[in-house]
Amino acid sequence: FVGAGGGNDIQWCFSQVKGAVDDDVAEADIISTVEFNHSGELLATGDKGGRVVIFQQEQENKTQSHSRGEYNVYSTFQSHEPEFDYLKSLEIEEKINKIRWLPQKNAAQFLLSTNDKTIKLWKISERDKRPEGYNLKEEDGRYRDPTTVTTLRVPVFRPMDLMVEASPRRIFANAHTYHINSISINSDYETYLSADDLRINLWHLEITDRSFNIVDIKPANMEELTEVITAAEFHPNSCSTFVYSSSKGTIRLCDMRASALCDRHSKLFEEPEDPSNRSFFSEIISSISDVKFSHSGRYMMTRDYLSVKIWDLNMENRPVETYQVHEYLRSKLCSLYENDCIFDKFECCWNGLDRQAAFPTDVLLCSSPSCSIVMTGSYNNFFRMFDRNTKRDVTLEASRENNKPRTVLKPRKVCASGKRKKDEISVDSLDFNKKILHTAWHPKENIIAVATTNNLYIFQDKMN
Amino acid sequence: MLGKGGKRKFDEHEDGLEGKVVSPTDGPSKVSYTLQRQTIFNISLMKLYNHRPLTEPSLQKTVLINNMLRRIQEELKQEGSLRPMFVTASQPADPLSDNFREAQPPFSHLSSPPLLPTDLVSTMPLESCLTPASLLEDDTFCTSPTVQHDGPTKPPPPALQAVKDSFSSALDEIEELCPAPTSAEAVAADAAAEGSKAHPSESNIHRAEGLPESRTADSKLMDSLPGNFEITASTGFLTDLTLDDILFADIDTSMYDFDPCTSATGAASKMAPVSADELLKTLAPYSSQPVTPNQPFKMDLTELDHIMEVLVGS
């Protein structure tokens, strides 16, 4: 990438990889979500086995100025357990669909994690001191014989090995008939929304026994159902505005001030279909798998099967930018339909604010101002980045072969047709079982987390 | 199938055809379009009906596959209605557009000739129905059908085809074995049949004869079974297809439950163990009736026979 400041390419280097080495992937270890917290110090992953693993960035060593802090395991806990729906005789998966961090208000950290049916608020707190020297108790907790107590002493806090505890503070259950696909915390930091295939509910973080239904697209006759909700997100600044995307490639923006039930959208974003690209699979590949607002809230980004689109909230009839992620798959759609890959839900993310910039608000000096780069995953453990300013893109690979820290990742290229050049990979050689669905970008630094099936890769930009 | 190290086929061919809109009137492309549509239809059916997961299937996936099937069904219907006319009339409403949303709810199709899967599937020769999609992937899929029909693209589908592929004959077998009860009907039949073992045979006959009625009842019953309905909602759209009833309905096991202790007929009545002979005697009168209405029932008898043998160990 060439920044506006001139000559500041981001060169991505391998930093770390977490997870099992062997090729045999245990189903429970499949990573299902990745999310940095608001400061970037913590990185949370959820997996199919219902576990949450949080990594913490170690404080930067002044002597090791050539690399940013490494991420090490901070806390691991079982967030959700498998359940059984007796009415339908079906299992409820414990897979963590989404994790969202709350902004930090005190010493503890809070996050929301959700599976298909239940959302939980977890408190992660540190304990590094413990009271010692009780007057009435022995060190092991047994009460002393009162007759032996002859003096008075007050317990004091003494340091202990750091212990990180996770405890569920709220459980928001029984509000969703269908599978929850999104949760989004409101900018008021008091409420949040949860969306399933047909409904969106509004919750208060303190109240678990009721929620408000704000969108309901379930038809009276289920046979008429042709469209489902695929993702939803609150606007980053306006606490009454949210958007939700559909399986037909539309995004609806709703204002909760307009009515209690936001079934009528305020804006409808939809791009008319390109007739030259029409096929049997047009609808399926138009289904939006992720939607993310930019930090300012002026733009939003959507991911469908083959592309990433940037929308200006002021223009509903088409996106302002479209980036092709893997257009070479367009001629393979029938096979991808057969093996179900066409239903893969890729996520997308914006870059954060680059800390290296001297004046982050000054675009001219910023090497990569916030929300100028988008990142998304593909197959064969490839992931892609698009620079909105330079219009350049790059394909990188997350693999253990590029294992040496501070070696710059080599850009990859897929050969769509014609003669395959050296180092290029032909479409038929792509491994469609190696998919990168979840990626995350540090909010303040050029550090990215990329999840392959069961491994988490962390890449950093090369600091000079 | 796509995988590692597969040889690429038709490189030059693909370069030329990629992205081009090809009209289905071009001889080979028209056939390939139909072939492709057929393949996609088969794949979609397989996806909906073969998948029995332990967890609830993804509603989004089901809806998308359903929409695909509906679209193809609409297209075929429109092609079917246009077939007698050779006139190159104005292009019918694009099947891929909103018109398919106006497809009537499946259960209102009782009077009109239903589009059985056999119609759609059996018109193609046996081998081509299961063409691996990978063979088709280099061909142009990016075509929307235009109206031009030089003539019938395939023989008008009669109710039954002489040549049936394995899939449609499997469907027929299943339908014959289990004349479509709904789960609620099955439960009602169970309750009624508990006391006397002769009743299930009656209800079986009723079910076989009452197929059309049961289908309208189906829609109401489906509504009243929220759990089942949620799962089978989108799968029930194919008109005549009672597969969802078969696959998702409770199997009537009243005939196989011979344990007198578990019979629900109330403690007062005498619990006589039902022997295989007695059971066959009660069913015997029905076997002498004409073949046609009892065709499905005869299969039940054979099954029952077999099961009785296994249980009694004779």
CSV table of N, CA, C and O in Angstrom, one decimal, chain B residues 87-190:
chain,number,residue,atom,x,y,z
B,87,VAL,N,-45.6,-19.4,-31.2
B,87,VAL,CA,-45.5,-18.0,-31.5
B,87,VAL,C,-44.4,-17.4,-30.6
B,87,VAL,O,-44.3,-17.7,-29.4
B,88,THR,N,-43.5,-16.6,-31.2
B,88,THR,CA,-42.5,-15.9,-30.3
B,88,THR,C,-43.2,-14.7,-29.7
B,88,THR,O,-43.0,-13.6,-30.2
B,89,ALA,N,-43.9,-15.0,-28.7
B,89,ALA,CA,-44.6,-13.9,-28.0
B,89,ALA,C,-43.7,-13.0,-27.3
B,89,ALA,O,-42.5,-13.3,-27.2
B,90,SER,N,-44.2,-12.0,-26.7
B,90,SER,CA,-43.3,-11.1,-25.9
B,90,SER,C,-42.8,-12.0,-24.7
B,90,SER,O,-43.5,-12.9,-24.3
B,91,GLN,N,-41.6,-11.6,-24.3
B,91,GLN,CA,-41.0,-12.4,-23.3
B,91,GLN,C,-41.9,-12.5,-22.1
B,91,GLN,O,-42.3,-11.5,-21.6
B,92,PRO,N,-42.1,-13.7,-21.6
B,92,PRO,CA,-42.9,-13.8,-20.4
B,92,PRO,C,-42.1,-13.2,-19.2
B,92,PRO,O,-40.9,-13.0,-19.3
B,93,ALA,N,-42.8,-12.9,-18.2
B,93,ALA,CA,-42.1,-12.3,-17.1
B,93,ALA,C,-40.9,-13.1,-16.7
B,93,ALA,O,-41.0,-14.3,-16.6
B,94,ASP,N,-39.9,-12.4,-16.5
B,94,ASP,CA,-38.6,-13.1,-16.3
B,94,ASP,C,-38.7,-14.0,-15.0
B,94,ASP,O,-39.1,-13.6,-14.0
B,95,PRO,N,-38.5,-15.3,-15.3
B,95,PRO,CA,-38.7,-16.3,-14.2
B,95,PRO,C,-37.8,-15.9,-13.0
B,95,PRO,O,-38.1,-16.3,-11.9
B,96,LEU,N,-36.7,-15.3,-13.3
B,96,LEU,CA,-35.8,-15.1,-12.2
B,96,LEU,C,-36.2,-13.8,-11.4
B,96,LEU,O,-35.5,-13.4,-10.5
B,97,SER,N,-37.3,-13.2,-11.8
B,97,SER,CA,-37.6,-11.9,-11.1
B,97,SER,C,-38.7,-12.2,-10.1
B,97,SER,O,-38.9,-13.3,-9.7
B,98,ASP,N,-39.4,-11.1,-9.8
B,98,ASP,CA,-40.3,-11.2,-8.7
B,98,ASP,C,-41.5,-12.1,-8.9
B,98,ASP,O,-42.2,-12.4,-8.0
B,99,ASN,N,-41.7,-12.5,-10.1
B,99,ASN,CA,-42.9,-13.3,-10.4
B,99,ASN,C,-43.0,-14.6,-9.6
B,99,ASN,O,-44.0,-15.0,-9.2
B,100,PHE,N,-41.8,-15.1,-9.3
B,100,PHE,CA,-41.9,-16.4,-8.6
B,100,PHE,C,-42.4,-16.2,-7.2
B,100,PHE,O,-42.8,-17.1,-6.5
B,101,ARG,N,-42.5,-15.0,-6.7
B,101,ARG,CA,-43.0,-14.7,-5.4
B,101,ARG,C,-44.5,-15.0,-5.4
B,101,ARG,O,-45.1,-15.2,-4.4
B,102,GLU,N,-45.1,-14.9,-6.6
B,102,GLU,CA,-46.5,-15.0,-6.7
B,102,GLU,C,-46.9,-16.5,-6.8
B,102,GLU,O,-48.1,-16.8,-7.0
B,103,ALA,N,-46.0,-17.4,-6.7
B,103,ALA,CA,-46.3,-18.8,-6.8
B,103,ALA,C,-47.3,-19.1,-5.7
B,103,ALA,O,-47.2,-18.7,-4.6
B,104,GLN,N,-48.4,-19.8,-6.1
B,104,GLN,CA,-49.4,-20.1,-5.1
B,104,GLN,C,-48.9,-21.0,-4.0
B,104,GLN,O,-48.0,-21.8,-4.2
B,105,PRO,N,-49.4,-20.9,-2.9
B,105,PRO,CA,-49.1,-21.8,-1.8
B,105,PRO,C,-49.3,-23.2,-2.3
B,105,PRO,O,-50.3,-23.5,-3.0
B,106,PRO,N,-48.5,-24.1,-1.9
B,106,PRO,CA,-48.5,-25.4,-2.5
B,106,PRO,C,-49.8,-26.1,-2.4
B,106,PRO,O,-50.2,-26.8,-3.3
B,107,PHE,N,-50.4,-26.0,-1.3
B,107,PHE,CA,-51.6,-26.8,-1.0
B,107,PHE,C,-52.8,-26.4,-1.8
B,107,PHE,O,-53.8,-27.0,-1.8
B,108,SER,N,-52.7,-25.3,-2.6
B,108,SER,CA,-53.8,-24.9,-3.4
B,108,SER,C,-53.7,-25.5,-4.8
B,108,SER,O,-54.6,-25.3,-5.6
B,109,HIS,N,-52.7,-26.3,-5.0
B,109,HIS,CA,-52.5,-26.9,-6.3
B,109,HIS,C,-53.2,-28.2,-6.5
B,109,HIS,O,-52.9,-29.0,-7.4
B,110,LEU,N,-54.1,-28.5,-5.6
B,110,LEU,CA,-54.7,-29.8,-5.6
B,110,LEU,C,-55.5,-30.1,-6.9
B,110,LEU,O,-55.5,-31.2,-7.4
B,111,SER,N,-56.1,-29.1,-7.4
B,111,SER,CA,-56.9,-29.4,-8.6
B,111,SER,C,-56.1,-29.4,-9.9
B,111,SER,O,-56.3,-30.2,-10.8
B,112,SER,N,-55.1,-28.6,-10.0
B,112,SER,CA,-54.3,-28.6,-11.2
B,112,SER,C,-53.3,-29.7,-11.2
B,112,SER,O,-52.9,-30.2,-10.1
B,113,PRO,N,-52.8,-30.1,-12.4
B,113,PRO,CA,-51.9,-31.2,-12.4
B,113,PRO,C,-50.6,-30.8,-11.7
B,113,PRO,O,-50.0,-29.8,-12.0
B,114,PRO,N,-50.3,-31.5,-10.7
B,114,PRO,CA,-49.2,-31.2,-9.9
B,114,PRO,C,-47.9,-31.5,-10.6
B,114,PRO,O,-47.8,-32.4,-11.4
B,115,LEU,N,-46.8,-30.8,-10.3
B,115,LEU,CA,-45.5,-31.0,-10.8
B,115,LEU,C,-44.8,-32.0,-9.9
B,115,LEU,O,-44.2,-31.6,-9.0
B,116,LEU,N,-45.0,-33.3,-10.3
B,116,LEU,CA,-44.3,-34.3,-9.5
B,116,LEU,C,-42.9,-34.3,-9.8
B,116,LEU,O,-42.5,-34.0,-10.9
B,117,PRO,N,-42.1,-34.6,-8.8
B,117,PRO,CA,-40.7,-34.8,-9.1
B,117,PRO,C,-40.4,-35.7,-10.2
B,117,PRO,O,-39.5,-35.6,-11.0
B,118,THR,N,-41.3,-36.7,-10.4
B,118,THR,CA,-41.1,-37.7,-11.5
B,118,THR,C,-41.2,-37.0,-12.8
B,118,THR,O,-40.5,-37.3,-13.7
B,119,ASP,N,-42.1,-36.0,-12.9
B,119,ASP,CA,-42.2,-35.2,-14.2
B,119,ASP,C,-40.9,-34.6,-14.5
B,119,ASP,O,-40.4,-34.7,-15.6
B,120,LEU,N,-40.3,-34.0,-13.5
B,120,LEU,CA,-39.1,-33.2,-13.8
B,120,LEU,C,-37.9,-34.1,-14.0
B,120,LEU,O,-37.0,-33.8,-14.7
B,121,VAL,N,-37.9,-35.1,-13.2
B,121,VAL,CA,-36.7,-35.9,-13.1
B,121,VAL,C,-36.7,-36.9,-14.2
B,121,VAL,O,-35.6,-37.2,-14.8
B,122,SER,N,-37.8,-37.5,-14.5
B,122,SER,CA,-37.8,-38.6,-15.4
B,122,SER,C,-37.7,-38.2,-16.9
B,122,SER,O,-37.6,-39.1,-17.7
B,123,THR,N,-37.8,-37.0,-17.2
B,123,THR,CA,-37.7,-36.6,-18.6
B,123,THR,C,-36.3,-36.6,-19.1
B,123,THR,O,-36.0,-36.6,-20.2
B,124,MET,N,-35.3,-36.7,-18.2
B,124,MET,CA,-34.0,-36.8,-18.6
B,124,MET,C,-33.5,-38.2,-18.6
B,124,MET,O,-33.9,-39.0,-17.7
B,125,PRO,N,-32.6,-38.6,-19.4
B,125,PRO,CA,-32.1,-39.9,-19.4
B,125,PRO,C,-31.4,-40.2,-18.1
B,125,PRO,O,-30.9,-39.3,-17.4
B,126,LEU,N,-31.4,-41.5,-17.8
B,126,LEU,CA,-30.9,-41.9,-16.5
B,126,LEU,C,-29.6,-41.3,-16.1
B,126,LEU,O,-29.4,-40.8,-15.0
B,127,GLU,N,-28.6,-41.4,-17.0
B,127,GLU,CA,-27.3,-41.1,-16.6
B,127,GLU,C,-27.2,-39.6,-16.4
B,127,GLU,O,-26.4,-39.1,-15.5
B,128,SER,N,-27.9,-38.8,-17.2
B,128,SER,CA,-27.6,-37.3,-17.1
B,128,SER,C,-28.2,-36.7,-15.8
B,128,SER,O,-27.9,-35.6,-15.5
B,129,CYS,N,-29.1,-37.4,-15.2
B,129,CYS,CA,-29.7,-36.8,-14.0
B,129,CYS,C,-28.7,-36.6,-12.9
B,129,CYS,O,-28.8,-35.7,-12.1
B,130,LEU,N,-27.7,-37.5,-12.8
B,130,LEU,CA,-26.8,-37.4,-11.7
B,130,LEU,C,-25.4,-36.9,-12.2
B,130,LEU,O,-24.4,-37.3,-11.8
B,131,THR,N,-25.5,-36.1,-13.3
B,131,THR,CA,-24.2,-35.6,-13.7
B,131,THR,C,-23.5,-34.8,-12.6
B,131,THR,O,-24.1,-33.9,-12.0
B,132,PRO,N,-22.3,-35.1,-12.4
B,132,PRO,CA,-21.6,-34.3,-11.4
B,132,PRO,C,-21.5,-32.9,-11.8
B,132,PRO,O,-21.3,-32.6,-13.0
B,133,ALA,N,-21.7,-32.1,-10.9
B,133,ALA,CA,-21.7,-30.6,-11.2
B,133,ALA,C,-20.4,-30.2,-11.8
B,133,ALA,O,-20.4,-29.2,-12.5
B,134,SER,N,-19.3,-30.8,-11.4
B,134,SER,CA,-18.0,-30.4,-11.9
B,134,SER,C,-17.9,-30.4,-13.4
B,134,SER,O,-17.2,-29.7,-14.0
B,135,LEU,N,-18.6,-31.3,-14.0
B,135,LEU,CA,-18.6,-31.4,-15.5
B,135,LEU,C,-19.2,-30.2,-16.1
B,135,LEU,O,-19.0,-29.8,-17.2
B,136,LEU,N,-20.1,-29.6,-15.4
B,136,LEU,CA,-20.9,-28.5,-15.9
B,136,LEU,C,-20.3,-27.1,-15.6
B,136,LEU,O,-20.7,-26.1,-16.1
B,137,GLU,N,-19.3,-27.1,-14.7
B,137,GLU,CA,-19.0,-25.9,-14.1
B,137,GLU,C,-18.3,-25.0,-15.1
B,137,GLU,O,-18.3,-23.8,-14.9
B,138,ASP,N,-17.7,-25.5,-16.1
B,138,ASP,CA,-17.0,-24.6,-17.1
B,138,ASP,C,-17.9,-24.1,-18.1
B,138,ASP,O,-17.6,-23.2,-18.9
B,139,ASP,N,-19.2,-24.6,-18.1
B,139,ASP,CA,-20.1,-24.1,-19.1
B,139,ASP,C,-20.7,-22.8,-18.5
B,139,ASP,O,-20.6,-22.5,-17.4
B,140,THR,N,-21.4,-22.1,-19.4
B,140,THR,CA,-22.0,-20.8,-19.0
B,140,THR,C,-23.2,-21.1,-18.1
B,140,THR,O,-24.2,-21.6,-18.5
B,141,PHE,N,-23.1,-20.7,-16.9
B,141,PHE,CA,-24.3,-20.7,-16.0
B,141,PHE,C,-25.0,-19.4,-16.0
B,141,PHE,O,-26.0,-19.3,-15.4
B,142,CYS,N,-24.3,-18.4,-16.6
B,142,CYS,CA,-24.8,-17.1,-16.4
B,142,CYS,C,-25.8,-16.7,-17.4
B,142,CYS,O,-25.8,-15.7,-18.1
B,143,THR,N,-26.8,-17.6,-17.7
B,143,THR,CA,-27.8,-17.3,-18.7
B,143,THR,C,-29.1,-17.2,-18.1
B,143,THR,O,-29.5,-17.9,-17.2
B,144,SER,N,-29.9,-16.3,-18.6
B,144,SER,CA,-31.3,-16.2,-18.2
B,144,SER,C,-32.1,-16.7,-19.4
B,144,SER,O,-31.7,-16.4,-20.6
B,145,PRO,N,-33.1,-17.4,-19.2
B,145,PRO,CA,-33.8,-18.0,-20.4
B,145,PRO,C,-34.6,-17.0,-21.1
B,145,PRO,O,-35.2,-16.1,-20.5
B,146,THR,N,-34.5,-17.0,-22.4
B,146,THR,CA,-35.3,-16.1,-23.2
B,146,THR,C,-36.5,-16.9,-23.7
B,146,THR,O,-36.5,-18.1,-23.5
B,147,VAL,N,-37.4,-16.2,-24.4
B,147,VAL,CA,-38.7,-16.9,-24.6
B,147,VAL,C,-38.6,-17.9,-25.8
B,147,VAL,O,-39.5,-18.8,-25.9
B,148,GLN,N,-37.7,-17.8,-26.7
B,148,GLN,CA,-37.8,-18.5,-27.9
B,148,GLN,C,-37.9,-20.0,-27.7
B,148,GLN,O,-37.0,-20.6,-27.1
B,149,HIS,N,-38.9,-20.6,-28.2
B,149,HIS,CA,-39.1,-22.0,-28.2
B,149,HIS,C,-39.4,-22.5,-29.6
B,149,HIS,O,-40.4,-22.1,-30.2
B,150,ASP,N,-38.5,-23.2,-30.2
B,150,ASP,CA,-38.7,-23.7,-31.5
B,150,ASP,C,-39.7,-24.8,-31.5
B,150,ASP,O,-40.4,-25.1,-32.5
B,151,GLY,N,-39.8,-25.4,-30.4
B,151,GLY,CA,-40.7,-26.6,-30.3
B,151,GLY,C,-40.6,-27.1,-28.9
B,151,GLY,O,-39.9,-26.5,-28.1
B,152,PRO,N,-41.2,-28.1,-28.7
B,152,PRO,CA,-41.1,-28.7,-27.3
B,152,PRO,C,-39.7,-29.1,-27.0
B,152,PRO,O,-39.1,-29.7,-27.8
B,153,THR,N,-39.2,-28.6,-25.9
B,153,THR,CA,-37.9,-29.0,-25.6
B,153,THR,C,-37.8,-30.4,-25.1
B,153,THR,O,-36.8,-31.1,-25.1
B,154,LYS,N,-38.9,-30.9,-24.6
B,154,LYS,CA,-39.0,-32.3,-24.1
B,154,LYS,C,-40.4,-32.8,-24.3
B,154,LYS,O,-41.3,-31.9,-24.4
B,155,PRO,N,-40.6,-34.0,-24.4
B,155,PRO,CA,-42.0,-34.5,-24.5
B,155,PRO,C,-42.8,-34.0,-23.3
B,155,PRO,O,-42.3,-34.0,-22.2
B,156,PRO,N,-44.1,-33.8,-23.6
B,156,PRO,CA,-44.9,-33.3,-22.5
B,156,PRO,C,-45.0,-34.3,-21.4
B,156,PRO,O,-45.1,-35.5,-21.7
B,157,PRO,N,-44.8,-33.9,-20.2
B,157,PRO,CA,-44.7,-34.9,-19.1
B,157,PRO,C,-46.0,-35.6,-18.9
B,157,PRO,O,-46.9,-35.0,-18.4
B,158,PRO,N,-46.0,-36.9,-19.1
B,158,PRO,CA,-47.2,-37.7,-18.7
B,158,PRO,C,-47.2,-37.9,-17.2
B,158,PRO,O,-46.2,-37.6,-16.6
B,159,ALA,N,-48.2,-38.5,-16.7
B,159,ALA,CA,-48.3,-38.7,-15.3
B,159,ALA,C,-47.2,-39.6,-14.9
B,159,ALA,O,-46.6,-39.5,-13.8
B,160,LEU,N,-47.0,-40.6,-15.7
B,160,LEU,CA,-45.9,-41.6,-15.3
B,160,LEU,C,-45.1,-41.9,-16.5
B,160,LEU,O,-45.5,-42.0,-17.6
B,161,GLN,N,-43.8,-41.9,-16.3
B,161,GLN,CA,-42.9,-42.2,-17.4
B,161,GLN,C,-42.5,-43.7,-17.3
B,161,GLN,O,-42.3,-44.3,-16.3
B,162,ALA,N,-42.2,-44.2,-18.5
B,162,ALA,CA,-41.8,-45.6,-18.5
B,162,ALA,C,-40.4,-45.7,-17.9
B,162,ALA,O,-40.1,-46.6,-17.1
B,163,VAL,N,-39.5,-44.7,-18.3
B,163,VAL,CA,-38.2,-44.7,-17.7
B,163,VAL,C,-38.1,-43.8,-16.5
B,163,VAL,O,-38.3,-42.6,-16.6
B,164,LYS,N,-37.9,-44.4,-15.4
B,164,LYS,CA,-37.8,-43.6,-14.2
B,164,LYS,C,-36.4,-43.8,-13.7
B,164,LYS,O,-35.8,-44.8,-13.7
B,165,ASP,N,-35.8,-42.7,-13.2
B,165,ASP,CA,-34.5,-42.8,-12.6
B,165,ASP,C,-34.6,-43.3,-11.2
B,165,ASP,O,-35.7,-43.4,-10.6
B,166,SER,N,-33.5,-43.6,-10.6
B,166,SER,CA,-33.5,-44.2,-9.3
B,166,SER,C,-34.1,-43.3,-8.3
B,166,SER,O,-34.8,-43.8,-7.3
B,167,PHE,N,-34.0,-42.0,-8.4
B,167,PHE,CA,-34.5,-41.1,-7.4
B,167,PHE,C,-36.0,-41.1,-7.4
B,167,PHE,O,-36.6,-41.2,-6.3
B,168,SER,N,-36.6,-41.0,-8.6
B,168,SER,CA,-38.1,-40.9,-8.6
B,168,SER,C,-38.7,-42.3,-8.2
B,168,SER,O,-39.7,-42.3,-7.5
B,169,SER,N,-38.0,-43.4,-8.5
B,169,SER,CA,-38.6,-44.7,-8.2
B,169,SER,C,-38.4,-44.9,-6.7
B,169,SER,O,-39.3,-45.5,-6.0
B,170,ALA,N,-37.4,-44.3,-6.1
B,170,ALA,CA,-37.2,-44.4,-4.7
B,170,ALA,C,-38.4,-43.6,-4.0
B,170,ALA,O,-38.9,-44.1,-3.0
B,171,LEU,N,-38.7,-42.5,-4.6
B,171,LEU,CA,-39.8,-41.7,-4.0
B,171,LEU,C,-41.1,-42.5,-4.1
B,171,LEU,O,-41.8,-42.5,-3.1
B,172,ASP,N,-41.3,-43.1,-5.2
B,172,ASP,CA,-42.5,-43.9,-5.3
B,172,ASP,C,-42.6,-45.0,-4.3
B,172,ASP,O,-43.7,-45.2,-3.7
B,173,GLU,N,-41.5,-45.7,-4.1
B,173,GLU,CA,-41.5,-46.7,-3.2
B,173,GLU,C,-41.9,-46.2,-1.8
B,173,GLU,O,-42.6,-46.8,-1.1
B,174,ILE,N,-41.3,-45.1,-1.4
B,174,ILE,CA,-41.5,-44.6,-0.1
B,174,ILE,C,-43.0,-44.2,0.0
B,174,ILE,O,-43.6,-44.5,1.0
B,175,GLU,N,-43.5,-43.6,-1.1
B,175,GLU,CA,-44.9,-43.2,-1.0
B,175,GLU,C,-45.8,-44.4,-0.9
B,175,GLU,O,-46.9,-44.4,-0.2
B,176,GLU,N,-45.5,-45.5,-1.5
B,176,GLU,CA,-46.3,-46.7,-1.5
B,176,GLU,C,-46.3,-47.3,-0.1
B,176,GLU,O,-47.3,-47.8,0.4
B,177,LEU,N,-45.1,-47.3,0.5
B,177,LEU,CA,-45.0,-47.9,1.8
B,177,LEU,C,-45.7,-47.2,2.9
B,177,LEU,O,-46.3,-47.8,3.8
B,178,CYS,N,-45.7,-45.9,2.8
B,178,CYS,CA,-46.3,-45.1,3.8
B,178,CYS,C,-47.3,-44.1,3.2
B,178,CYS,O,-46.9,-43.0,3.0
B,179,PRO,N,-48.5,-44.5,3.0
B,179,PRO,CA,-49.5,-43.6,2.5
B,179,PRO,C,-49.7,-42.4,3.5
B,179,PRO,O,-49.9,-42.7,4.6
B,180,ALA,N,-49.6,-41.2,2.9
B,180,ALA,CA,-49.3,-40.1,3.7
B,180,ALA,C,-50.2,-39.8,4.9
B,180,ALA,O,-51.2,-39.2,4.8
B,181,PRO,N,-49.8,-40.2,6.0
B,181,PRO,CA,-50.5,-39.7,7.2
B,181,PRO,C,-49.8,-38.4,7.7
B,181,PRO,O,-48.6,-38.2,7.3
B,182,THR,N,-50.4,-37.6,8.4
B,182,THR,CA,-49.7,-36.5,9.1
B,182,THR,C,-49.4,-37.0,10.5
B,182,THR,O,-50.0,-38.0,10.9
B,183,SER,N,-48.5,-36.4,11.1
B,183,SER,CA,-48.1,-36.9,12.5
B,183,SER,C,-49.3,-36.8,13.4
B,183,SER,O,-49.5,-37.6,14.2
B,184,ALA,N,-50.2,-35.7,13.2
B,184,ALA,CA,-51.3,-35.6,14.1
B,184,ALA,C,-52.3,-36.7,13.9
B,184,ALA,O,-52.9,-37.3,14.8
B,185,GLU,N,-52.5,-37.0,12.6
B,185,GLU,CA,-53.4,-38.1,12.2
B,185,GLU,C,-52.9,-39.4,12.8
B,185,GLU,O,-53.6,-40.2,13.2
B,186,ALA,N,-51.6,-39.6,12.6
B,186,ALA,CA,-51.0,-40.8,13.1
B,186,ALA,C,-51.2,-41.0,14.6
B,186,ALA,O,-51.5,-42.0,15.1
B,187,VAL,N,-51.0,-39.9,15.3
B,187,VAL,CA,-51.2,-39.9,16.8
B,187,VAL,C,-52.7,-40.2,17.1
B,187,VAL,O,-53.0,-41.1,17.9
B,188,ALA,N,-53.6,-39.6,16.3
B,188,ALA,CA,-55.0,-39.9,16.5
B,188,ALA,C,-55.3,-41.3,16.2
B,188,ALA,O,-56.1,-42.0,16.9
B,189,ALA,N,-54.7,-41.8,15.1
B,189,ALA,CA,-55.0,-43.2,14.8
B,189,ALA,C,-54.4,-44.1,15.8
B,189,ALA,O,-55.0,-45.1,16.1
B,190,ASP,N,-53.3,-43.7,16.4
B,190,ASP,CA,-52.7,-44.5,17.4
B,190,ASP,C,-53.6,-44.7,18.6
B,190,ASP,O,-53.9,-45.8,19.1
